[in-house]
Amino acid sequence: MNYDPENIFAKILSGAVPCEKVYENDEILAFKDIHPKAKVHVLVVPKTSSASFQDFSKLDPITVGNFFKFVNFVATEVLNLNDNFRLVVNNGKKSGQEVFHFHVHIISN
Ligand code: AMP
């Protein structure tokens, strides 16, 4: 899938658009969803130009593996959700993906 560098998460990553950041490192940015569906609703976004989960999964295994370790780090160490959270990935327009920069939703009540 083509990656549009003007998508909203690319603009958040570049600092052109603000966000409510909860954690950042060299590989990911985590920030609060602007329309939360639960008490905790955080998006974790890799700093790679991947439009979808399928595109992201084609990257090298270390990048892909690190990303999911960071998702767990944000859920457990930053948000203190213990083992009480849901992860959601929408892949493709028909599945509800609205922003075409791969991201994982961390959702918890
Ligand atoms: P998805 O449907 O998986 O692509 O999810 C996109 C999510 O991004 C939705 O839950 C939106 O509420 C959220 N979103 C869109 N724009 C922003 C923004 N500027 N800051 C934070 N979250 C956003």
PDB file of N, CA and C in Angstrom, residues 62-102:
ATOM      1  N   ILE A  62      13.572  -7.746  13.665  1.00  0.00           N
ATOM      2  CA  ILE A  62      13.974  -7.028  14.885  1.00  0.00           C
ATOM      3  C   ILE A  62      13.103  -5.786  15.075  1.00  0.00           C
ATOM      4  N   THR A  63      12.877  -5.052  14.003  1.00  0.00           N
ATOM      5  CA  THR A  63      12.013  -3.860  14.083  1.00  0.00           C
ATOM      6  C   THR A  63      10.594  -4.262  14.492  1.00  0.00           C
ATOM      7  N   VAL A  64      10.084  -5.321  13.851  1.00  0.00           N
ATOM      8  CA  VAL A  64       8.720  -5.765  14.144  1.00  0.00           C
ATOM      9  C   VAL A  64       8.631  -6.278  15.585  1.00  0.00           C
ATOM     10  N   GLY A  65       9.607  -7.089  15.981  1.00  0.00           N
ATOM     11  CA  GLY A  65       9.602  -7.643  17.341  1.00  0.00           C
ATOM     12  C   GLY A  65       9.748  -6.564  18.395  1.00  0.00           C
ATOM     13  N   ASN A  66      10.676  -5.638  18.173  1.00  0.00           N
ATOM     14  CA  ASN A  66      10.864  -4.540  19.134  1.00  0.00           C
ATOM     15  C   ASN A  66       9.582  -3.751  19.302  1.00  0.00           C
ATOM     16  N   PHE A  67       8.884  -3.519  18.190  1.00  0.00           N
ATOM     17  CA  PHE A  67       7.658  -2.721  18.270  1.00  0.00           C
ATOM     18  C   PHE A  67       6.676  -3.357  19.259  1.00  0.00           C
ATOM     19  N   PHE A  68       6.472  -4.664  19.140  1.00  0.00           N
ATOM     20  CA  PHE A  68       5.491  -5.297  20.020  1.00  0.00           C
ATOM     21  C   PHE A  68       5.977  -5.350  21.466  1.00  0.00           C
ATOM     22  N   LYS A  69       7.295  -5.432  21.664  1.00  0.00           N
ATOM     23  CA  LYS A  69       7.823  -5.324  23.028  1.00  0.00           C
ATOM     24  C   LYS A  69       7.560  -3.928  23.597  1.00  0.00           C
ATOM     25  N   PHE A  70       7.668  -2.908  22.755  1.00  0.00           N
ATOM     26  CA  PHE A  70       7.399  -1.542  23.216  1.00  0.00           C
ATOM     27  C   PHE A  70       5.911  -1.341  23.504  1.00  0.00           C
ATOM     28  N   VAL A  71       5.052  -1.966  22.711  1.00  0.00           N
ATOM     29  CA  VAL A  71       3.608  -1.895  22.996  1.00  0.00           C
ATOM     30  C   VAL A  71       3.349  -2.451  24.401  1.00  0.00           C
ATOM     31  N   ASN A  72       3.953  -3.592  24.695  1.00  0.00           N
ATOM     32  CA  ASN A  72       3.771  -4.187  26.025  1.00  0.00           C
ATOM     33  C   ASN A  72       4.367  -3.295  27.109  1.00  0.00           C
ATOM     34  N   PHE A  73       5.512  -2.688  26.830  1.00  0.00           N
ATOM     35  CA  PHE A  73       6.140  -1.780  27.794  1.00  0.00           C
ATOM     36  C   PHE A  73       5.208  -0.602  28.102  1.00  0.00           C
ATOM     37  N   VAL A  74       4.628  -0.008  27.073  1.00  0.00           N
ATOM     38  CA  VAL A  74       3.726   1.129  27.284  1.00  0.00           C
ATOM     39  C   VAL A  74       2.515   0.687  28.115  1.00  0.00           C
ATOM     40  N   ALA A  75       1.933  -0.466  27.760  1.00  0.00           N
ATOM     41  CA  ALA A  75       0.734  -0.940  28.474  1.00  0.00           C
ATOM     42  C   ALA A  75       1.035  -1.229  29.940  1.00  0.00           C
ATOM     43  N   THR A  76       2.146  -1.895  30.193  1.00  0.00           N
ATOM     44  CA  THR A  76       2.396  -2.365  31.562  1.00  0.00           C
ATOM     45  C   THR A  76       3.205  -1.382  32.400  1.00  0.00           C
ATOM     46  N   GLU A  77       4.257  -0.812  31.829  1.00  0.00           N
ATOM     47  CA  GLU A  77       5.163   0.026  32.628  1.00  0.00           C
ATOM     48  C   GLU A  77       4.778   1.504  32.605  1.00  0.00           C
ATOM     49  N   VAL A  78       4.230   1.980  31.494  1.00  0.00           N
ATOM     50  CA  VAL A  78       3.882   3.406  31.402  1.00  0.00           C
ATOM     51  C   VAL A  78       2.444   3.628  31.877  1.00  0.00           C
ATOM     52  N   LEU A  79       1.523   2.785  31.402  1.00  0.00           N
ATOM     53  CA  LEU A  79       0.106   2.968  31.735  1.00  0.00           C
ATOM     54  C   LEU A  79      -0.323   2.142  32.947  1.00  0.00           C
ATOM     55  N   ASN A  80       0.555   1.241  33.418  1.00  0.00           N
ATOM     56  CA  ASN A  80       0.282   0.415  34.609  1.00  0.00           C
ATOM     57  C   ASN A  80      -1.025  -0.375  34.499  1.00  0.00           C
ATOM     58  N   LEU A  81      -1.241  -0.972  33.339  1.00  0.00           N
ATOM     59  CA  LEU A  81      -2.492  -1.701  33.122  1.00  0.00           C
ATOM     60  C   LEU A  81      -2.398  -3.163  33.553  1.00  0.00           C
ATOM     61  N   ASN A  82      -1.253  -3.577  34.070  1.00  0.00           N
ATOM     62  CA  ASN A  82      -1.036  -4.976  34.463  1.00  0.00           C
ATOM     63  C   ASN A  82      -1.390  -5.901  33.297  1.00  0.00           C
ATOM     64  N   ASP A  83      -2.339  -6.837  33.526  1.00  0.00           N
ATOM     65  CA  ASP A  83      -2.720  -7.726  32.420  1.00  0.00           C
ATOM     66  C   ASP A  83      -4.127  -7.397  31.914  1.00  0.00           C
ATOM     67  N   ASN A  84      -4.548  -6.163  32.135  1.00  0.00           N
ATOM     68  CA  ASN A  84      -5.932  -5.788  31.841  1.00  0.00           C
ATOM     69  C   ASN A  84      -5.998  -4.764  30.703  1.00  0.00           C
ATOM     70  N   PHE A  85      -5.807  -5.246  29.476  1.00  0.00           N
ATOM     71  CA  PHE A  85      -5.929  -4.326  28.343  1.00  0.00           C
ATOM     72  C   PHE A  85      -6.233  -5.113  27.073  1.00  0.00           C
ATOM     73  N   ARG A  86      -6.759  -4.376  26.110  1.00  0.00           N
ATOM     74  CA  ARG A  86      -7.094  -4.934  24.807  1.00  0.00           C
ATOM     75  C   ARG A  86      -6.209  -4.254  23.774  1.00  0.00           C
ATOM     76  N   LEU A  87      -5.735  -5.005  22.799  1.00  0.00           N
ATOM     77  CA  LEU A  87      -4.984  -4.425  21.679  1.00  0.00           C
ATOM     78  C   LEU A  87      -5.833  -4.557  20.426  1.00  0.00           C
ATOM     79  N   VAL A  88      -5.908  -3.456  19.648  1.00  0.00           N
ATOM     80  CA  VAL A  88      -6.696  -3.479  18.408  1.00  0.00           C
ATOM     81  C   VAL A  88      -5.830  -2.954  17.274  1.00  0.00           C
ATOM     82  N   VAL A  89      -5.866  -3.683  16.167  1.00  0.00           N
ATOM     83  CA  VAL A  89      -5.238  -3.210  14.929  1.00  0.00           C
ATOM     84  C   VAL A  89      -6.279  -3.303  13.829  1.00  0.00           C
ATOM     85  N   ASN A  90      -6.598  -2.189  13.218  1.00  0.00           N
ATOM     86  CA  ASN A  90      -7.473  -2.199  12.045  1.00  0.00           C
ATOM     87  C   ASN A  90      -6.580  -2.214  10.815  1.00  0.00           C
ATOM     88  N   ASN A  91      -6.790  -3.206   9.965  1.00  0.00           N
ATOM     89  CA  ASN A  91      -5.968  -3.343   8.760  1.00  0.00           C
ATOM     90  C   ASN A  91      -6.858  -3.223   7.533  1.00  0.00           C
ATOM     91  N   GLY A  92      -6.754  -2.074   6.855  1.00  0.00           N
ATOM     92  CA  GLY A  92      -7.540  -1.880   5.635  1.00  0.00           C
ATOM     93  C   GLY A  92      -8.814  -1.092   5.884  1.00  0.00           C
ATOM     94  N   LYS A  93      -9.199  -0.342   4.896  1.00  0.00           N
ATOM     95  CA  LYS A  93     -10.354   0.564   4.987  1.00  0.00           C
ATOM     96  C   LYS A  93     -11.634  -0.169   5.391  1.00  0.00           C
ATOM     97  N   LYS A  94     -11.868  -1.343   4.784  1.00  0.00           N
ATOM     98  CA  LYS A  94     -13.109  -2.076   5.059  1.00  0.00           C
ATOM     99  C   LYS A  94     -13.150  -2.602   6.488  1.00  0.00           C
ATOM    100  N   SER A  95     -11.971  -2.702   7.124  1.00  0.00           N
ATOM    101  CA  SER A  95     -11.920  -3.164   8.514  1.00  0.00           C
ATOM    102  C   SER A  95     -11.945  -2.002   9.495  1.00  0.00           C
ATOM    103  N   GLY A  96     -12.082  -0.786   9.002  1.00  0.00           N
ATOM    104  CA  GLY A  96     -12.204   0.366   9.886  1.00  0.00           C
ATOM    105  C   GLY A  96     -10.947   1.190  10.038  1.00  0.00           C
ATOM    106  N   GLN A  97      -9.881   0.848   9.291  1.00  0.00           N
ATOM    107  CA  GLN A  97      -8.672   1.674   9.391  1.00  0.00           C
ATOM    108  C   GLN A  97      -8.940   3.042   8.786  1.00  0.00           C
ATOM    109  N   GLU A  98      -8.670   4.080   9.595  1.00  0.00           N
ATOM    110  CA  GLU A  98      -8.905   5.464   9.153  1.00  0.00           C
ATOM    111  C   GLU A  98      -7.605   6.200   8.882  1.00  0.00           C
ATOM    112  N   VAL A  99      -6.581   5.869   9.645  1.00  0.00           N
ATOM    113  CA  VAL A  99      -5.284   6.538   9.477  1.00  0.00           C
ATOM    114  C   VAL A  99      -4.303   5.509   8.921  1.00  0.00           C
ATOM    115  N   PHE A 100      -3.732   5.837   7.768  1.00  0.00           N
ATOM    116  CA  PHE A 100      -2.907   4.852   7.067  1.00  0.00           C
ATOM    117  C   PHE A 100      -1.425   5.040   7.379  1.00  0.00           C
ATOM    118  N   HIS A 101      -1.176   5.038   8.677  1.00  0.00           N
ATOM    119  CA  HIS A 101       0.171   4.856   9.250  1.00  0.00           C
ATOM    120  C   HIS A 101      -0.056   3.803  10.324  1.00  0.00           C
ATOM    121  N   PHE A 102       0.563   2.640  10.184  1.00  0.00           N
ATOM    122  CA  PHE A 102       0.300   1.515  11.084  1.00  0.00           C
ATOM    123  C   PHE A 102       0.352   1.948  12.554  1.00  0.00           C
TER     124      PHE A 102
END
